[in-house]
PDB file of C-alpha atoms and ligand atoms in Angstrom:
ATOM      1  CA  MET A   1     112.932 100.509  67.460  1.00 43.00           C
ATOM      2  CA  ALA A   2     111.515 103.356  69.512  1.00 48.00           C
ATOM      3  CA  GLY A   3     108.974 100.974  71.049  1.00 46.00           C
ATOM      4  CA  LYS A   4     111.655  98.501  72.029  1.00 47.00           C
ATOM      5  CA  THR A   5     113.744 101.234  73.664  1.00 45.00           C
ATOM      6  CA  LEU A   6     110.715 102.348  75.665  1.00 43.00           C
ATOM      7  CA  VAL A   7     110.099  98.818  76.939  1.00 44.00           C
ATOM      8  CA  VAL A   8     113.722  98.570  78.061  1.00 41.00           C
ATOM      9  CA  ALA A   9     113.499 101.964  79.753  1.00 42.00           C
ATOM     10  CA  CYS A  10     110.345 100.851  81.568  1.00 39.00           C
ATOM     11  CA  ALA A  11     112.006  97.650  82.709  1.00 41.00           C
ATOM     12  CA  LEU A  12     114.915  99.631  84.111  1.00 41.00           C
ATOM     13  CA  PHE A  13     112.745 102.234  85.761  1.00 42.00           C
ATOM     14  CA  LEU A  14     109.672 100.231  86.533  1.00 39.00           C
ATOM     15  CA  GLY A  15     108.386 102.543  89.233  1.00 39.00           C
ATOM     16  CA  MET A  16     108.750 105.604  87.049  1.00 40.00           C
ATOM     17  CA  CYS A  17     107.068 103.878  84.125  1.00 37.00           C
ATOM     18  CA  PHE A  18     104.117 102.954  86.308  1.00 39.00           C
ATOM     19  CA  ILE A  19     103.734 106.525  87.547  1.00 40.00           C
ATOM     20  CA  THR A  20     104.046 107.993  84.055  1.00 42.00           C
ATOM     21  CA  ASN A  21     101.384 105.699  82.604  1.00 41.00           C
ATOM     22  CA  GLY A  22      99.012 105.904  85.538  1.00 42.00           C
ATOM     23  CA  ALA A  23      98.892 109.559  86.465  1.00 44.00           C
ATOM     24  CA  PRO A  24     100.799 112.080  84.347  1.00 43.00           C
ATOM     25  CA  ASN A  25      99.944 114.965  86.682  1.00 43.00           C
ATOM     26  CA  GLU A  26     101.843 113.379  89.495  1.00 43.00           C
ATOM     27  CA  VAL A  27     105.118 113.509  87.602  1.00 49.00           C
ATOM     28  CA  THR A  28     104.965 117.179  86.693  1.00 62.00           C
ATOM     29  CA  HIS A  29     103.201 118.598  89.744  1.00 74.00           C
ATOM     30  CA  ALA A  30     104.177 118.306  93.364  1.00 80.00           C
ATOM     31  CA  PHE A  31     101.561 116.370  95.272  1.00 87.00           C
ATOM     32  CA  CYS A  32     100.771 114.751  98.582  1.00 92.00           C
ATOM     33  CA  LYS A  33      98.311 112.109  99.658  1.00 95.00           C
ATOM     34  CA  ILE A  34      97.586 111.318 103.297  1.00 96.00           C
ATOM     35  CA  VAL A  35      95.205 108.812 104.865  1.00 97.00           C
ATOM     36  CA  TRP A  36      93.737 109.469 108.292  1.00 97.00           C
ATOM     37  CA  LEU A  37      91.683 107.101 110.412  1.00 97.00           C
ATOM     38  CA  LEU A  38      89.396 108.496 113.086  1.00 97.00           C
ATOM     39  CA  GLY A  39      87.071 106.877 115.570  1.00 96.00           C
ATOM     40  CA  ILE A  40      84.279 109.414 115.026  1.00 96.00           C
ATOM     41  CA  PRO A  41      81.541 109.559 112.347  1.00 96.00           C
ATOM     42  CA  CYS A  42      82.344 111.175 108.982  1.00 97.00           C
ATOM     43  CA  ASP A  43      79.718 113.910 109.395  1.00 96.00           C
ATOM     44  CA  GLU A  44      81.580 115.203 112.455  1.00 97.00           C
ATOM     45  CA  VAL A  45      84.866 115.046 110.544  1.00 98.00           C
ATOM     46  CA  ASN A  46      83.267 116.904 107.626  1.00 98.00           C
ATOM     47  CA  ILE A  47      82.012 119.744 109.846  1.00 98.00           C
ATOM     48  CA  ALA A  48      85.395 120.063 111.602  1.00 98.00           C
ATOM     49  CA  ILE A  49      87.321 120.268 108.309  1.00 98.00           C
ATOM     50  CA  VAL A  50      84.919 122.770 106.701  1.00 98.00           C
ATOM     51  CA  THR A  51      84.957 124.964 109.830  1.00 98.00           C
ATOM     52  CA  GLN A  52      88.750 124.910 109.884  1.00 98.00           C
ATOM     53  CA  LEU A  53      89.086 125.702 106.156  1.00 98.00           C
ATOM     54  CA  LYS A  54      86.777 128.712 106.606  1.00 97.00           C
ATOM     55  CA  ALA A  55      88.843 129.881 109.587  1.00 97.00           C
ATOM     56  CA  MET A  56      92.168 129.742 107.728  1.00 95.00           C
ATOM     57  CA  GLY A  57      92.590 132.774 105.472  1.00 91.00           C
ATOM     58  CA  SER A  58      94.853 131.095 102.911  1.00 93.00           C
ATOM     59  CA  TYR A  59      92.198 128.525 101.916  1.00 95.00           C
ATOM     60  CA  LYS A  60      89.255 129.074  99.598  1.00 96.00           C
ATOM     61  CA  LEU A  61      86.450 126.562 100.062  1.00 97.00           C
ATOM     62  CA  GLY A  62      85.076 124.982  96.892  1.00 97.00           C
ATOM     63  CA  SER A  63      82.284 122.418  96.578  1.00 98.00           C
ATOM     64  CA  VAL A  64      81.342 120.465  99.707  1.00 98.00           C
ATOM     65  CA  THR A  65      79.388 117.198  99.819  1.00 98.00           C
ATOM     66  CA  ALA A  66      79.113 114.527 102.507  1.00 97.00           C
ATOM     67  CA  ALA A  67      81.860 112.548 100.773  1.00 97.00           C
ATOM     68  CA  LEU A  68      84.165 115.227  99.303  1.00 98.00           C
ATOM     69  CA  ILE A  69      85.427 118.641 100.404  1.00 98.00           C
ATOM     70  CA  GLN A  70      87.281 120.621  97.751  1.00 98.00           C
ATOM     71  CA  ALA A  71      89.343 123.751  98.353  1.00 98.00           C
ATOM     72  CA  THR A  72      92.292 125.713  97.032  1.00 96.00           C
ATOM     73  CA  HIS A  73      95.214 127.007  99.028  1.00 94.00           C
ATOM     74  CA  ASN A  74      97.389 130.029  98.263  1.00 91.00           C
ATOM     75  CA  SER A  75     100.899 129.556  99.610  1.00 81.00           C
ATOM     76  CA  ALA A  76     102.928 132.643 100.427  1.00 65.00           C
ATOM     77  CA  VAL A  77     104.940 132.672  97.226  1.00 66.00           C
ATOM     78  CA  GLY A  78     101.826 133.103  95.076  1.00 69.00           C
ATOM     79  CA  GLN A  79     101.466 129.429  94.246  1.00 80.00           C
ATOM     80  CA  VAL A  80      98.094 127.736  94.263  1.00 88.00           C
ATOM     81  CA  GLU A  81      97.398 124.174  95.338  1.00 91.00           C
ATOM     82  CA  SER A  82      94.216 122.198  94.901  1.00 94.00           C
ATOM     83  CA  VAL A  83      93.158 120.348  98.046  1.00 96.00           C
ATOM     84  CA  ASN A  84      90.611 117.520  98.514  1.00 97.00           C
ATOM     85  CA  PHE A  85      89.366 115.675 101.565  1.00 98.00           C
ATOM     86  CA  THR A  86      87.475 112.467 100.753  1.00 98.00           C
ATOM     87  CA  MET A  87      85.510 110.802 103.557  1.00 97.00           C
ATOM     88  CA  ILE A  88      84.495 107.137 103.644  1.00 97.00           C
ATOM     89  CA  PRO A  89      82.602 105.766 106.670  1.00 96.00           C
ATOM     90  CA  THR A  90      84.193 102.682 108.202  1.00 92.00           C
ATOM     91  CA  ALA A  91      82.382  99.740 109.793  1.00 77.00           C
ATOM     92  CA  MET A  92      78.832 100.697 110.878  1.00 79.00           C
ATOM     93  CA  GLY A  93      79.561 104.390 110.457  1.00 77.00           C
ATOM     94  CA  LEU A  94      81.334 104.555 113.809  1.00 89.00           C
ATOM     95  CA  GLY A  95      84.618 105.649 112.316  1.00 95.00           C
ATOM     96  CA  CYS A  96      85.838 107.591 109.328  1.00 97.00           C
ATOM     97  CA  HIS A  97      88.540 106.964 106.744  1.00 97.00           C
ATOM     98  CA  VAL A  98      89.714 110.279 105.284  1.00 97.00           C
ATOM     99  CA  GLU A  99      91.931 110.727 102.257  1.00 97.00           C
ATOM    100  CA  GLY A 100      93.625 114.074 101.836  1.00 97.00           C
ATOM    101  CA  SER A 101      95.099 115.062  98.501  1.00 96.00           C
ATOM    102  CA  SER A 102      96.968 118.242  97.610  1.00 94.00           C
ATOM    103  CA  VAL A 103      98.383 119.046  94.164  1.00 91.00           C
ATOM    104  CA  SER A 104     100.419 122.090  93.143  1.00 85.00           C
ATOM    105  CA  ALA A 105      99.253 123.926  90.041  1.00 78.00           C
ATOM    106  CA  PHE A 106     102.736 124.570  88.674  1.00 68.00           C
ATOM    107  CA  TRP A 107     105.527 122.222  87.686  1.00 57.00           C
ATOM    108  CA  TYR A 108     108.247 124.373  89.235  1.00 54.00           C
ATOM    109  CA  SER A 109     106.990 123.608  92.702  1.00 54.00           C
ATOM    110  CA  LEU A 110     107.891 119.927  92.258  1.00 56.00           C
ATOM    111  CA  PHE A 111     110.273 120.174  95.199  1.00 62.00           C
ATOM    112  CA  ASP A 112     107.924 121.976  97.445  1.00 69.00           C
ATOM    113  CA  ASN A 113     109.581 121.574 100.847  1.00 76.00           C
ATOM    114  CA  GLY A 114     106.484 119.831 102.092  1.00 84.00           C
ATOM    115  CA  THR A 115     104.009 122.562 101.087  1.00 86.00           C
ATOM    116  CA  ASN A 116     101.460 120.004  99.945  1.00 90.00           C
ATOM    117  CA  TYR A 117     101.938 117.933 103.088  1.00 92.00           C
ATOM    118  CA  CYS A 118     101.447 120.981 105.300  1.00 92.00           C
ATOM    119  CA  ASN A 119      98.363 122.054 103.295  1.00 93.00           C
ATOM    120  CA  LEU A 120      96.688 118.872 104.466  1.00 96.00           C
ATOM    121  CA  HIS A 121      98.293 118.329 107.850  1.00 95.00           C
ATOM    122  CA  ASN A 122      97.715 121.900 109.090  1.00 95.00           C
ATOM    123  CA  VAL A 123      93.965 121.643 108.451  1.00 97.00           C
ATOM    124  CA  ILE A 124      93.608 118.416 110.404  1.00 97.00           C
ATOM    125  CA  GLN A 125      95.892 119.700 113.171  1.00 96.00           C
ATOM    126  CA  GLY A 126      94.062 123.032 113.392  1.00 96.00           C
ATOM    127  CA  SER A 127      90.633 121.416 113.416  1.00 97.00           C
ATOM    128  CA  GLY A 128      91.527 119.458 116.554  1.00 97.00           C
ATOM    129  CA  LEU A 129      90.819 116.151 114.773  1.00 98.00           C
ATOM    130  CA  THR A 130      94.292 114.914 115.733  1.00 97.00           C
ATOM    131  CA  LYS A 131      92.846 114.589 119.246  1.00 97.00           C
ATOM    132  CA  ALA A 132      89.872 112.477 118.109  1.00 97.00           C
ATOM    133  CA  PRO A 133      89.747 108.913 119.438  1.00 96.00           C
ATOM    134  CA  GLY A 134      91.736 106.446 117.386  1.00 94.00           C
ATOM    135  CA  PHE A 135      93.366 109.163 115.288  1.00 97.00           C
ATOM    136  CA  ALA A 136      96.149 107.917 112.995  1.00 97.00           C
ATOM    137  CA  GLU A 137      97.938 109.511 110.044  1.00 96.00           C
ATOM    138  CA  PHE A 138      99.567 107.504 107.256  1.00 95.00           C
ATOM    139  CA  THR A 139     101.794 108.731 104.464  1.00 94.00           C
ATOM    140  CA  ASN A 140     105.330 108.390 103.130  1.00 90.00           C
ATOM    141  CA  GLU A 141     107.685 109.911 100.539  1.00 86.00           C
ATOM    142  CA  TRP A 142     106.064 107.953  97.693  1.00 85.00           C
ATOM    143  CA  LEU A 143     102.604 109.268  98.459  1.00 90.00           C
ATOM    144  CA  CYS A 144     103.684 112.652  99.675  1.00 90.00           C
ATOM    145  CA  LEU A 145     106.538 114.538  98.052  1.00 80.00           C
ATOM    146  CA  GLY A 146     108.643 116.472 100.531  1.00 77.00           C
ATOM    147  CA  PHE A 147     107.019 114.756 103.514  1.00 81.00           C
ATOM    148  CA  GLY A 148     110.463 114.084 105.022  1.00 75.00           C
ATOM    149  CA  LEU A 149     111.529 117.715 104.558  1.00 73.00           C
ATOM    150  CA  SER A 150     108.371 119.308 105.813  1.00 72.00           C
ATOM    151  CA  ALA A 151     108.357 121.668 108.783  1.00 78.00           C
ATOM    152  CA  CYS A 152     104.758 122.881 108.879  1.00 86.00           C
ATOM    153  CA  LYS A 153     104.197 126.349 110.297  1.00 75.00           C
TER     154      LYS A 153
HETATM  155  C1  NAG B   1      89.627 116.534  93.780  1.00 54.37           C
HETATM  156  O1  NAG B   1      88.496 115.801  93.338  1.00 54.37           O
HETATM  157  C2  NAG B   1      88.078 116.141  92.035  1.00 54.37           C
HETATM  158  C3  NAG B   1      86.778 115.387  91.759  1.00 54.37           C
HETATM  159  O2  NAG B   1      86.942 114.016  91.993  1.00 54.37           O
HETATM  160  C4  NAG B   1      89.196 115.803  91.047  1.00 54.37           C
HETATM  161  O3  NAG B   1      88.818 116.154  89.755  1.00 54.37           O
HETATM  162  C5  NAG B   1      90.462 116.568  91.428  1.00 54.37           C
HETATM  163  O4  NAG B   1      91.541 116.169  90.594  1.00 54.37           O
HETATM  164  C6  NAG B   1      90.824 116.270  92.879  1.00 54.37           C
HETATM  165  N1  NAG B   1      91.945 117.114  93.281  1.00 54.37           N
HETATM  166  C7  NAG B   1      92.922 116.672  94.060  1.00 54.37           C
HETATM  167  C8  NAG B   1      93.904 117.679  94.534  1.00 54.37           C
HETATM  168  O5  NAG B   1      93.023 115.491  94.374  1.00 54.37           O
HETATM  169  C1  NAG B   2     112.771 125.197  99.976  1.00 54.37           C
HETATM  170  O1  NAG B   2     113.577 125.564 101.087  1.00 54.37           O
HETATM  171  C2  NAG B   2     114.845 126.084 100.704  1.00 54.37           C
HETATM  172  C3  NAG B   2     115.651 126.334 101.974  1.00 54.37           C
HETATM  173  O2  NAG B   2     114.889 126.986 102.940  1.00 54.37           O
HETATM  174  C4  NAG B   2     114.612 127.369  99.886  1.00 54.37           C
HETATM  175  O3  NAG B   2     115.873 127.905  99.461  1.00 54.37           O
HETATM  176  C5  NAG B   2     113.772 127.027  98.655  1.00 54.37           C
HETATM  177  O4  NAG B   2     113.485 128.201  97.935  1.00 54.37           O
HETATM  178  C6  NAG B   2     112.486 126.364  99.074  1.00 54.37           C
HETATM  179  N1  NAG B   2     111.755 125.915  97.891  1.00 54.37           N
HETATM  180  C7  NAG B   2     110.450 126.162  97.729  1.00 54.37           C
HETATM  181  C8  NAG B   2     109.854 125.625  96.466  1.00 54.37           C
HETATM  182  O5  NAG B   2     109.774 126.764  98.554  1.00 54.37           O
END
């Protein structure tokens, strides 16, 4: 009986069921994913992001490779978020596809007023990459909780 009820619940809340089965963390932790496209090579993007993370006091740089930059961010209220920037070269290495991901460590920050969005956006903004040729940012409320509410400082 319990199994049947679950199937019905999934049918009614298909989106929720998908999220719950696919990535449990994303239900209990606030998160944000952003995709950026830039018309400059990934190694330039990598250097700009690392330089910016080092310059911003609230970030602690973790492991850095050509493809992945990991860091943590301390927001003012003593919360910690884990932040990743994943770089994938586009056609012939002339451009770079960057995926930013920020996840809060604690469930109570589920409604984070855009903290996770700003964690990612502020780095790219501060690094000057928003002025790179062909720059574009893609996200929405499904990928990025609180995106609509965010007012990054
Ligand atoms: C960052 O990448 C690591 C290694 O792939 C992964 O374990 C971690 O969950 C990622 N963190 C975020 C915030 O996406
Ligand atoms: C979000 O913003 C509201 C209004 O400014 C504030 O009361 C609330 O504490 C904030 N929530 C978080 C998690 O920062």
